[in-house]
Amino acid sequence: MAAMATSSVPLRSALAALPAYIPGRTVVGAIKLASNESPAPLLAEVQARVAEAVAAGNRYPDAGAIALREVLAGRFGVAVEQIAVGCGSVALCQQVIQAVADAGDEVLYPWRSFEAYPILTAVCGARSVQVALRPDQSFDLEAVIAGVTDSTKVIFICTPNNPTGAALSAPELTDFLDRIPTRVLVVVDEAYVEYNDTLDVMPAAALLERPNVILLRTFSKAYGLAGLRVGYAVAADPRVAAAVRQTGLPFAVSRVAQAAALASLEPDVEAQLLARVAEVVAERGRVSAELERVGYTVAPSRANFVWLPLGAATAQWAQACEDGGVIVRPFAGVGARVTVSTAQENDRFLEVAAAAALTFAGR
Ligand SMILES: *Cc1c(COP(=O)(O)O)cnc(C)c1O
């Protein structure tokens, strides 16, 4: 083995200050409800297409992901030029920042929200401006609007929000967008949109009427492809989409990922995937009600997880769940996010949560 050395190579100071992205833990024998994944394996139809793509793995993928972008463009009624695909939509978050923010520019977002935002912002050399959620965990949009400065280049709005599950209604989002200067790019991160069963969601077509909006979606959650890494952006302005494509790594979306995404959008396959989403939504109602019944405060969720604002008790509660064989996602001092899974796994979680309720509920 070669020797390990300590160099005098200067590393960017931004890196030392980065919060680490904490992936959901995987513990052998435990149920993992920590990463908002689909509990179901790939459908046979999707696996078959993946296998074909694997066999052709000696060839580079289509760098422009044209076939996938054409299907997506057709769905949104936009031009192929308005679509960008990425290695998960988390990559697109980074590409968006790199496309519009120079060193020191501001990236504004409600907080707490997706934990990748502060990390990617810092890696890009931009500056995070975080606007606290209200005490009831809803967005404080007035404060976000007040937070816009001449240096603001990007605003991230995650709806439904990870990890709180709250979603913005169409009138709320419309009013917000009306009041943001059109020189600021607004990223509407819709990673969980398929689980939002409220009636007044702002439709993509209405969002895309606004020149400074870009939507982000992913195949990782409702479409169950988290391990294959593919997401996409739809921009109102094709210039913005082109810039987002420019900042991506060449060939970042593998042949396998493109094939799986295309297979998932075929009507008979998608119908099965959306039936799974409906099951999760039904289970979310059951899990929330049962948690409340045993004494927990549960935020109303529009996503595939529930949020328990446990405050100072969070880490201890998560440990109690882990001791019971269920891995949840704690945010120390704030709350815990628990993915809604199959009825069987949810039952197991509910048992553990009920046992812990005597100690932790009502906080
Ligand atoms: C999961 C998630 C994403 C995207 O995940 P990818 O696997 O990178 O596509 C984006 N935004 C939020 C808020 C998420 O929770």
CSV table of C-alpha atoms and ligand atoms in Angstrom, one decimal:
chain,number,residue,atom,x,y,z
A,1,MET,CA,0.0,0.0,0.0
A,2,ALA,CA,1.3,3.5,-0.8
A,3,ALA,CA,2.1,5.8,2.0
A,4,MET,CA,-0.5,8.3,3.2
A,5,ALA,CA,0.7,11.9,3.4
A,6,THR,CA,-0.3,15.2,4.7
A,7,SER,CA,0.0,17.9,2.0
A,8,SER,CA,0.1,21.6,2.2
A,9,VAL,CA,-2.5,21.8,-0.7
A,10,PRO,CA,-4.9,24.5,0.4
A,11,LEU,CA,-8.5,23.3,0.4
A,12,ARG,CA,-11.4,25.7,0.0
A,13,SER,CA,-12.4,27.1,3.4
A,14,ALA,CA,-16.1,26.7,2.4
A,15,LEU,CA,-15.7,23.0,2.7
A,16,ALA,CA,-14.6,23.0,6.3
A,17,ALA,CA,-17.8,24.9,7.2
A,18,LEU,CA,-20.1,22.5,5.3
A,19,PRO,CA,-22.8,20.7,7.1
A,20,ALA,CA,-22.5,17.0,6.2
A,21,TYR,CA,-25.3,15.4,4.2
A,22,ILE,CA,-26.5,12.7,6.5
A,23,PRO,CA,-28.0,9.9,4.5
A,24,GLY,CA,-30.6,7.7,6.0
A,25,ARG,CA,-28.9,4.9,8.0
A,26,THR,CA,-29.2,1.3,6.9
A,27,VAL,CA,-29.0,-1.2,9.7
A,28,VAL,CA,-29.1,-4.9,8.9
A,29,GLY,CA,-32.4,-6.5,10.1
A,30,ALA,CA,-34.0,-3.1,10.7
A,31,ILE,CA,-36.8,-1.5,8.7
A,32,LYS,CA,-35.5,1.6,6.9
A,33,LEU,CA,-38.0,4.5,7.0
A,34,ALA,CA,-35.3,7.2,6.8
A,35,SER,CA,-34.9,8.1,3.1
A,36,ASN,CA,-38.4,8.5,1.6
A,37,GLU,CA,-37.8,5.6,-0.8
A,38,SER,CA,-40.4,3.5,-2.3
A,39,PRO,CA,-40.6,0.2,-0.4
A,40,ALA,CA,-41.4,-1.8,-3.6
A,41,PRO,CA,-38.7,-3.2,-5.9
A,42,LEU,CA,-38.7,-2.3,-9.6
A,43,LEU,CA,-41.6,-3.5,-11.6
A,44,ALA,CA,-40.8,-6.5,-13.9
A,45,GLU,CA,-41.4,-4.3,-17.0
A,46,VAL,CA,-38.9,-1.8,-15.8
A,47,GLN,CA,-36.4,-4.4,-14.8
A,48,ALA,CA,-36.6,-5.9,-18.3
A,49,ARG,CA,-35.7,-2.5,-19.9
A,50,VAL,CA,-32.9,-2.0,-17.3
A,51,ALA,CA,-31.5,-5.4,-18.2
A,52,GLU,CA,-31.3,-4.4,-21.9
A,53,ALA,CA,-29.6,-1.2,-21.0
A,54,VAL,CA,-27.1,-3.1,-18.8
A,55,ALA,CA,-26.2,-5.4,-21.7
A,56,ALA,CA,-25.5,-2.3,-23.9
A,57,GLY,CA,-23.4,-0.8,-21.1
A,58,ASN,CA,-20.2,-0.7,-23.2
A,59,ARG,CA,-21.7,2.2,-25.0
A,60,TYR,CA,-22.1,5.7,-23.6
A,61,PRO,CA,-25.6,6.9,-23.0
A,62,ASP,CA,-27.3,9.5,-25.1
A,63,ALA,CA,-25.7,12.6,-23.6
A,64,GLY,CA,-28.7,14.7,-24.5
A,65,ALA,CA,-31.2,12.2,-23.1
A,66,ILE,CA,-33.3,13.1,-26.1
A,67,ALA,CA,-35.8,10.2,-26.0
A,68,LEU,CA,-36.6,10.9,-22.3
A,69,ARG,CA,-36.7,14.7,-22.8
A,70,GLU,CA,-39.1,14.3,-25.7
A,71,VAL,CA,-41.6,12.2,-23.6
A,72,LEU,CA,-41.4,14.7,-20.8
A,73,ALA,CA,-41.8,17.7,-23.1
A,74,GLY,CA,-44.9,16.1,-24.5
A,75,ARG,CA,-46.4,15.6,-21.0
A,76,PHE,CA,-45.8,19.2,-20.0
A,77,GLY,CA,-46.7,20.7,-23.4
A,78,VAL,CA,-43.3,22.4,-23.7
A,79,ALA,CA,-40.4,22.2,-26.1
A,80,VAL,CA,-37.6,19.7,-25.6
A,81,GLU,CA,-35.3,22.7,-25.2
A,82,GLN,CA,-37.1,23.5,-21.9
A,83,ILE,CA,-36.2,20.2,-20.3
A,84,ALA,CA,-33.0,19.2,-18.5
A,85,VAL,CA,-32.3,15.8,-17.0
A,86,GLY,CA,-29.9,15.1,-14.2
A,87,CYS,CA,-28.3,12.5,-12.0
A,88,GLY,CA,-31.3,12.8,-9.6
A,89,SER,CA,-32.9,16.2,-9.1
A,90,VAL,CA,-30.4,16.9,-6.4
A,91,ALA,CA,-27.8,17.2,-9.2
A,92,LEU,CA,-30.2,19.7,-10.9
A,93,CYS,CA,-30.3,21.8,-7.7
A,94,GLN,CA,-26.6,22.2,-8.0
A,95,GLN,CA,-26.7,22.8,-11.7
A,96,VAL,CA,-29.3,25.5,-11.2
A,97,ILE,CA,-27.1,27.3,-8.7
A,98,GLN,CA,-24.0,27.0,-10.9
A,99,ALA,CA,-26.0,28.3,-13.8
A,100,VAL,CA,-27.0,31.6,-12.1
A,101,ALA,CA,-25.0,32.3,-9.0
A,102,ASP,CA,-21.5,33.7,-8.9
A,103,ALA,CA,-19.3,33.7,-5.9
A,104,GLY,CA,-21.0,35.4,-3.0
A,105,ASP,CA,-24.4,35.6,-4.6
A,106,GLU,CA,-27.4,34.7,-2.5
A,107,VAL,CA,-29.5,31.6,-2.6
A,108,LEU,CA,-32.7,32.1,-0.5
A,109,TYR,CA,-34.9,29.4,0.9
A,110,PRO,CA,-37.3,28.6,3.7
A,111,TRP,CA,-35.6,26.6,6.4
A,112,ARG,CA,-35.9,23.8,7.6
A,113,SER,CA,-36.1,22.3,4.1
A,114,PHE,CA,-34.2,19.9,1.9
A,115,GLU,CA,-30.8,19.5,3.6
A,116,ALA,CA,-29.0,19.5,0.2
A,117,TYR,CA,-29.7,23.2,-0.4
A,118,PRO,CA,-27.2,24.6,2.1
A,119,ILE,CA,-24.5,22.1,1.1
A,120,LEU,CA,-24.8,22.6,-2.7
A,121,THR,CA,-25.0,26.4,-2.2
A,122,ALA,CA,-21.7,26.4,-0.3
A,123,VAL,CA,-20.0,24.0,-2.7
A,124,CYS,CA,-20.9,26.4,-5.5
A,125,GLY,CA,-19.4,29.3,-3.6
A,126,ALA,CA,-22.7,31.1,-3.2
A,127,ARG,CA,-24.2,32.2,0.1
A,128,SER,CA,-27.2,30.7,1.8
A,129,VAL,CA,-29.9,32.9,3.2
A,130,GLN,CA,-32.3,30.8,5.3
A,131,VAL,CA,-35.8,32.0,6.3
A,132,ALA,CA,-37.2,30.2,9.3
A,133,LEU,CA,-40.5,28.4,9.1
A,134,ARG,CA,-43.3,29.6,11.3
A,135,PRO,CA,-43.7,27.9,14.7
A,136,ASP,CA,-46.5,25.7,13.2
A,137,GLN,CA,-43.9,24.6,10.5
A,138,SER,CA,-45.6,26.4,7.7
A,139,PHE,CA,-43.7,28.6,5.2
A,140,ASP,CA,-43.2,32.3,6.1
A,141,LEU,CA,-43.5,33.6,2.6
A,142,GLU,CA,-43.7,37.2,3.7
A,143,ALA,CA,-40.3,36.8,5.3
A,144,VAL,CA,-38.9,35.1,2.1
A,145,ILE,CA,-40.1,38.0,0.0
A,146,ALA,CA,-38.6,40.4,2.5
A,147,GLY,CA,-35.3,38.4,2.2
A,148,VAL,CA,-34.8,39.2,-1.5
A,149,THR,CA,-31.9,41.5,-2.1
A,150,ASP,CA,-30.0,42.7,-5.2
A,151,SER,CA,-27.7,39.7,-4.6
A,152,THR,CA,-30.5,37.1,-4.6
A,153,LYS,CA,-30.1,34.8,-7.7
A,154,VAL,CA,-32.1,31.8,-6.7
A,155,ILE,CA,-35.0,30.9,-4.4
A,156,PHE,CA,-35.8,27.3,-3.6
A,157,ILE,CA,-39.4,26.5,-2.7
A,158,CYS,CA,-39.8,22.9,-1.8
A,159,THR,CA,-43.5,21.9,-1.9
A,160,PRO,CA,-44.5,19.6,-0.4
A,161,ASN,CA,-41.6,20.5,1.9
A,162,ASN,CA,-39.0,17.9,3.0
A,163,PRO,CA,-39.0,17.2,6.0
A,164,THR,CA,-42.2,18.9,7.3
A,165,GLY,CA,-44.6,17.7,4.7
A,166,ALA,CA,-46.4,21.1,4.3
A,167,ALA,CA,-47.4,22.2,0.8
A,168,LEU,CA,-48.3,25.5,-0.6
A,169,SER,CA,-51.8,26.0,-2.1
A,170,ALA,CA,-52.2,27.5,-5.6
A,171,PRO,CA,-53.3,30.9,-4.3
A,172,GLU,CA,-50.4,31.1,-1.9
A,173,LEU,CA,-47.8,30.2,-4.5
A,174,THR,CA,-49.4,32.5,-7.1
A,175,ASP,CA,-49.3,35.4,-4.7
A,176,PHE,CA,-45.7,34.7,-3.8
A,177,LEU,CA,-44.5,34.4,-7.4
A,178,ASP,CA,-46.4,37.7,-8.2
A,179,ARG,CA,-44.2,39.4,-5.6
A,180,ILE,CA,-40.8,38.1,-6.6
A,181,PRO,CA,-38.8,40.1,-9.1
A,182,THR,CA,-38.6,38.2,-12.4
A,183,ARG,CA,-34.8,38.6,-12.4
A,184,VAL,CA,-34.7,36.0,-9.6
A,185,LEU,CA,-35.0,32.4,-10.6
A,186,VAL,CA,-37.5,30.5,-8.5
A,187,VAL,CA,-36.9,26.7,-8.2
A,188,VAL,CA,-40.1,24.9,-7.3
A,189,ASP,CA,-38.8,21.6,-6.0
A,190,GLU,CA,-41.7,19.1,-6.5
A,191,ALA,CA,-39.9,15.9,-5.4
A,192,TYR,CA,-43.1,14.8,-3.6
A,193,VAL,CA,-45.8,16.3,-5.8
A,194,GLU,CA,-47.3,13.0,-6.7
A,195,TYR,CA,-48.3,12.4,-3.1
A,196,ASN,CA,-50.0,15.8,-2.7
A,197,ASP,CA,-53.7,15.0,-2.7
A,198,THR,CA,-54.9,18.5,-1.9
A,199,LEU,CA,-57.2,20.0,-4.6
A,200,ASP,CA,-55.5,23.4,-4.9
A,201,VAL,CA,-52.0,22.5,-6.1
A,202,MET,CA,-50.7,25.0,-8.6
A,203,PRO,CA,-50.6,23.1,-11.9
A,204,ALA,CA,-47.3,22.9,-13.8
A,205,ALA,CA,-48.8,24.7,-16.7
A,206,ALA,CA,-49.6,27.7,-14.5
A,207,LEU,CA,-46.1,27.7,-13.0
A,208,LEU,CA,-44.5,27.5,-16.4
A,209,GLU,CA,-46.4,30.7,-17.6
A,210,ARG,CA,-43.9,32.5,-15.4
A,211,PRO,CA,-40.6,33.1,-17.1
A,212,ASN,CA,-38.5,32.9,-14.0
A,213,VAL,CA,-39.8,29.5,-12.8
A,214,ILE,CA,-38.1,26.2,-13.1
A,215,LEU,CA,-39.7,23.0,-11.8
A,216,LEU,CA,-37.7,20.1,-10.4
A,217,ARG,CA,-39.1,16.6,-10.3
A,218,THR,CA,-37.5,13.2,-9.6
A,219,PHE,CA,-38.0,9.5,-10.4
A,220,SER,CA,-36.6,8.6,-7.0
A,221,LYS,CA,-39.7,8.8,-4.9
A,222,ALA,CA,-43.1,8.1,-6.5
A,223,TYR,CA,-41.5,6.3,-9.4
A,224,GLY,CA,-39.3,4.2,-7.2
A,225,LEU,CA,-35.9,4.6,-8.9
A,226,ALA,CA,-33.9,6.2,-6.1
A,227,GLY,CA,-31.0,3.8,-6.7
A,228,LEU,CA,-30.7,4.5,-10.4
A,229,ARG,CA,-30.4,8.3,-10.2
A,230,VAL,CA,-32.6,10.3,-12.5
A,231,GLY,CA,-34.6,13.5,-12.2
A,232,TYR,CA,-35.6,16.4,-14.4
A,233,ALA,CA,-36.1,20.1,-14.7
A,234,VAL,CA,-38.7,21.9,-16.7
A,235,ALA,CA,-37.9,25.6,-17.2
A,236,ALA,CA,-40.3,28.2,-18.6
A,237,ASP,CA,-37.3,29.9,-20.3
A,238,PRO,CA,-35.3,27.6,-22.6
A,239,ARG,CA,-32.2,29.7,-22.0
A,240,VAL,CA,-32.4,28.7,-18.3
A,241,ALA,CA,-32.8,25.0,-19.2
A,242,ALA,CA,-29.8,25.3,-21.6
A,243,ALA,CA,-27.7,26.8,-18.8
A,244,VAL,CA,-28.7,24.0,-16.4
A,245,ARG,CA,-27.7,21.5,-19.1
A,246,GLN,CA,-24.4,23.3,-19.5
A,247,THR,CA,-23.4,23.0,-15.9
A,248,GLY,CA,-24.1,19.3,-15.7
A,249,LEU,CA,-21.4,16.6,-16.1
A,250,PRO,CA,-21.4,15.0,-19.5
A,251,PHE,CA,-23.2,11.6,-19.5
A,252,ALA,CA,-24.3,12.1,-15.9
A,253,VAL,CA,-27.6,10.2,-16.4
A,254,SER,CA,-26.6,6.6,-17.2
A,255,ARG,CA,-28.1,4.5,-20.0
A,256,VAL,CA,-29.7,2.4,-17.3
A,257,ALA,CA,-31.3,5.4,-15.6
A,258,GLN,CA,-32.6,6.7,-18.9
A,259,ALA,CA,-34.1,3.3,-19.8
A,260,ALA,CA,-35.7,2.9,-16.4
A,261,ALA,CA,-37.3,6.4,-16.5
A,262,LEU,CA,-38.6,5.9,-20.0
A,263,ALA,CA,-40.1,2.5,-19.0
A,264,SER,CA,-41.7,4.1,-16.0
A,265,LEU,CA,-43.5,6.6,-18.1
A,266,GLU,CA,-45.3,4.0,-20.3
A,267,PRO,CA,-49.0,4.2,-19.5
A,268,ASP,CA,-49.5,0.7,-18.1
A,269,VAL,CA,-46.3,0.9,-16.0
A,270,GLU,CA,-47.1,4.4,-14.7
A,271,ALA,CA,-50.6,3.3,-13.7
A,272,GLN,CA,-49.1,0.7,-11.5
A,273,LEU,CA,-46.7,3.1,-9.9
A,274,LEU,CA,-49.4,5.7,-9.3
A,275,ALA,CA,-51.5,2.9,-7.6
A,276,ARG,CA,-48.6,2.4,-5.2
A,277,VAL,CA,-48.6,6.2,-4.6
A,278,ALA,CA,-52.3,6.0,-3.7
A,279,GLU,CA,-51.6,3.2,-1.2
A,280,VAL,CA,-48.9,5.3,0.4
A,281,VAL,CA,-51.3,8.3,0.6
A,282,ALA,CA,-53.9,6.1,2.3
A,283,GLU,CA,-51.3,4.7,4.7
A,284,ARG,CA,-50.1,8.2,5.5
A,285,GLY,CA,-53.6,9.0,6.7
A,286,ARG,CA,-53.7,5.9,8.8
A,287,VAL,CA,-50.2,6.3,10.3
A,288,SER,CA,-50.9,10.0,11.1
A,289,ALA,CA,-54.2,9.2,12.8
A,290,GLU,CA,-52.7,6.4,14.8
A,291,LEU,CA,-49.8,8.5,16.0
A,292,GLU,CA,-52.2,11.2,17.1
A,293,ARG,CA,-54.3,8.7,18.8
A,294,VAL,CA,-51.4,7.6,21.0
A,295,GLY,CA,-50.6,11.2,21.8
A,296,TYR,CA,-48.1,12.6,19.2
A,297,THR,CA,-48.4,15.9,17.5
A,298,VAL,CA,-48.2,15.1,13.8
A,299,ALA,CA,-47.9,17.8,11.1
A,300,PRO,CA,-50.4,17.3,8.2
A,301,SER,CA,-48.3,15.8,5.5
A,302,ARG,CA,-48.7,16.0,1.7
A,303,ALA,CA,-45.7,13.8,1.0
A,304,ASN,CA,-44.7,10.1,1.6
A,305,PHE,CA,-43.5,10.8,5.1
A,306,VAL,CA,-44.8,12.1,8.4
A,307,TRP,CA,-43.1,14.8,10.5
A,308,LEU,CA,-43.0,14.7,14.3
A,309,PRO,CA,-41.8,17.9,15.8
A,310,LEU,CA,-40.3,16.3,18.9
A,311,GLY,CA,-37.8,19.2,19.6
A,312,ALA,CA,-35.2,18.3,22.2
A,313,ALA,CA,-36.5,14.7,22.5
A,314,THR,CA,-35.8,13.9,18.9
A,315,ALA,CA,-32.5,12.1,19.1
A,316,GLN,CA,-33.6,10.0,22.0
A,317,TRP,CA,-36.9,9.1,20.3
A,318,ALA,CA,-35.1,8.1,17.1
A,319,GLN,CA,-32.8,5.9,19.2
A,320,ALA,CA,-35.9,4.3,20.8
A,321,CYS,CA,-37.2,3.5,17.3
A,322,GLU,CA,-33.9,2.1,16.3
A,323,ASP,CA,-33.8,-0.1,19.4
A,324,GLY,CA,-37.2,-1.4,18.2
A,325,GLY,CA,-35.8,-2.2,14.8
A,326,VAL,CA,-37.1,0.9,12.9
A,327,ILE,CA,-34.7,3.5,11.4
A,328,VAL,CA,-36.2,7.0,11.2
A,329,ARG,CA,-34.6,10.2,10.2
A,330,PRO,CA,-33.9,12.5,13.1
A,331,PHE,CA,-33.0,16.2,12.8
A,332,ALA,CA,-31.5,16.7,16.2
A,333,GLY,CA,-33.3,19.2,18.4
A,334,VAL,CA,-36.0,19.8,15.8
A,335,GLY,CA,-38.0,16.7,14.8
A,336,ALA,CA,-38.1,13.4,13.1
A,337,ARG,CA,-39.2,12.4,9.6
A,338,VAL,CA,-40.6,8.9,9.1
A,339,THR,CA,-41.2,7.5,5.6
A,340,VAL,CA,-44.6,6.0,5.0
A,341,SER,CA,-44.1,2.5,3.7
A,342,THR,CA,-46.1,-0.8,3.3
A,343,ALA,CA,-48.9,-1.5,5.8
A,344,GLN,CA,-46.8,-4.2,7.4
A,345,GLU,CA,-43.7,-1.9,7.9
A,346,ASN,CA,-45.9,0.9,9.1
A,347,ASP,CA,-47.5,-1.4,11.6
A,348,ARG,CA,-44.1,-2.3,12.9
A,349,PHE,CA,-43.3,1.4,13.2
A,350,LEU,CA,-46.6,2.2,14.9
A,351,GLU,CA,-45.9,-0.5,17.5
A,352,VAL,CA,-42.5,1.0,18.3
A,353,ALA,CA,-43.9,4.6,18.3
A,354,ALA,CA,-46.8,3.6,20.6
A,355,ALA,CA,-44.4,2.0,23.0
A,356,ALA,CA,-42.3,5.2,23.1
A,357,ALA,CA,-45.4,7.4,23.3
A,358,LEU,CA,-45.5,7.3,27.1
A,359,THR,CA,-42.1,8.9,27.2
A,360,PHE,CA,-42.2,11.2,24.2
A,361,ALA,CA,-45.7,12.0,23.1
A,362,GLY,CA,-47.3,15.4,23.8
A,363,ARG,CA,-44.1,17.3,23.1
B,1,LIG,C1,-35.5,13.3,-2.6
B,1,LIG,C2,-35.5,14.7,-3.0
B,1,LIG,C3,-35.0,15.3,-4.1
B,1,LIG,C4,-34.3,14.5,-5.2
B,1,LIG,O1,-33.7,13.4,-5.0
B,1,LIG,P1,-32.9,12.7,-6.2
B,1,LIG,O2,-32.9,11.3,-5.7
B,1,LIG,O3,-31.6,13.3,-6.3
B,1,LIG,O4,-33.7,12.8,-7.4
B,1,LIG,C5,-35.1,16.6,-4.4
B,1,LIG,N1,-35.6,17.4,-3.5
B,1,LIG,C6,-36.1,17.0,-2.4
B,1,LIG,C7,-36.7,17.9,-1.5
B,1,LIG,C8,-36.0,15.6,-2.0
B,1,LIG,O5,-36.5,15.2,-0.9
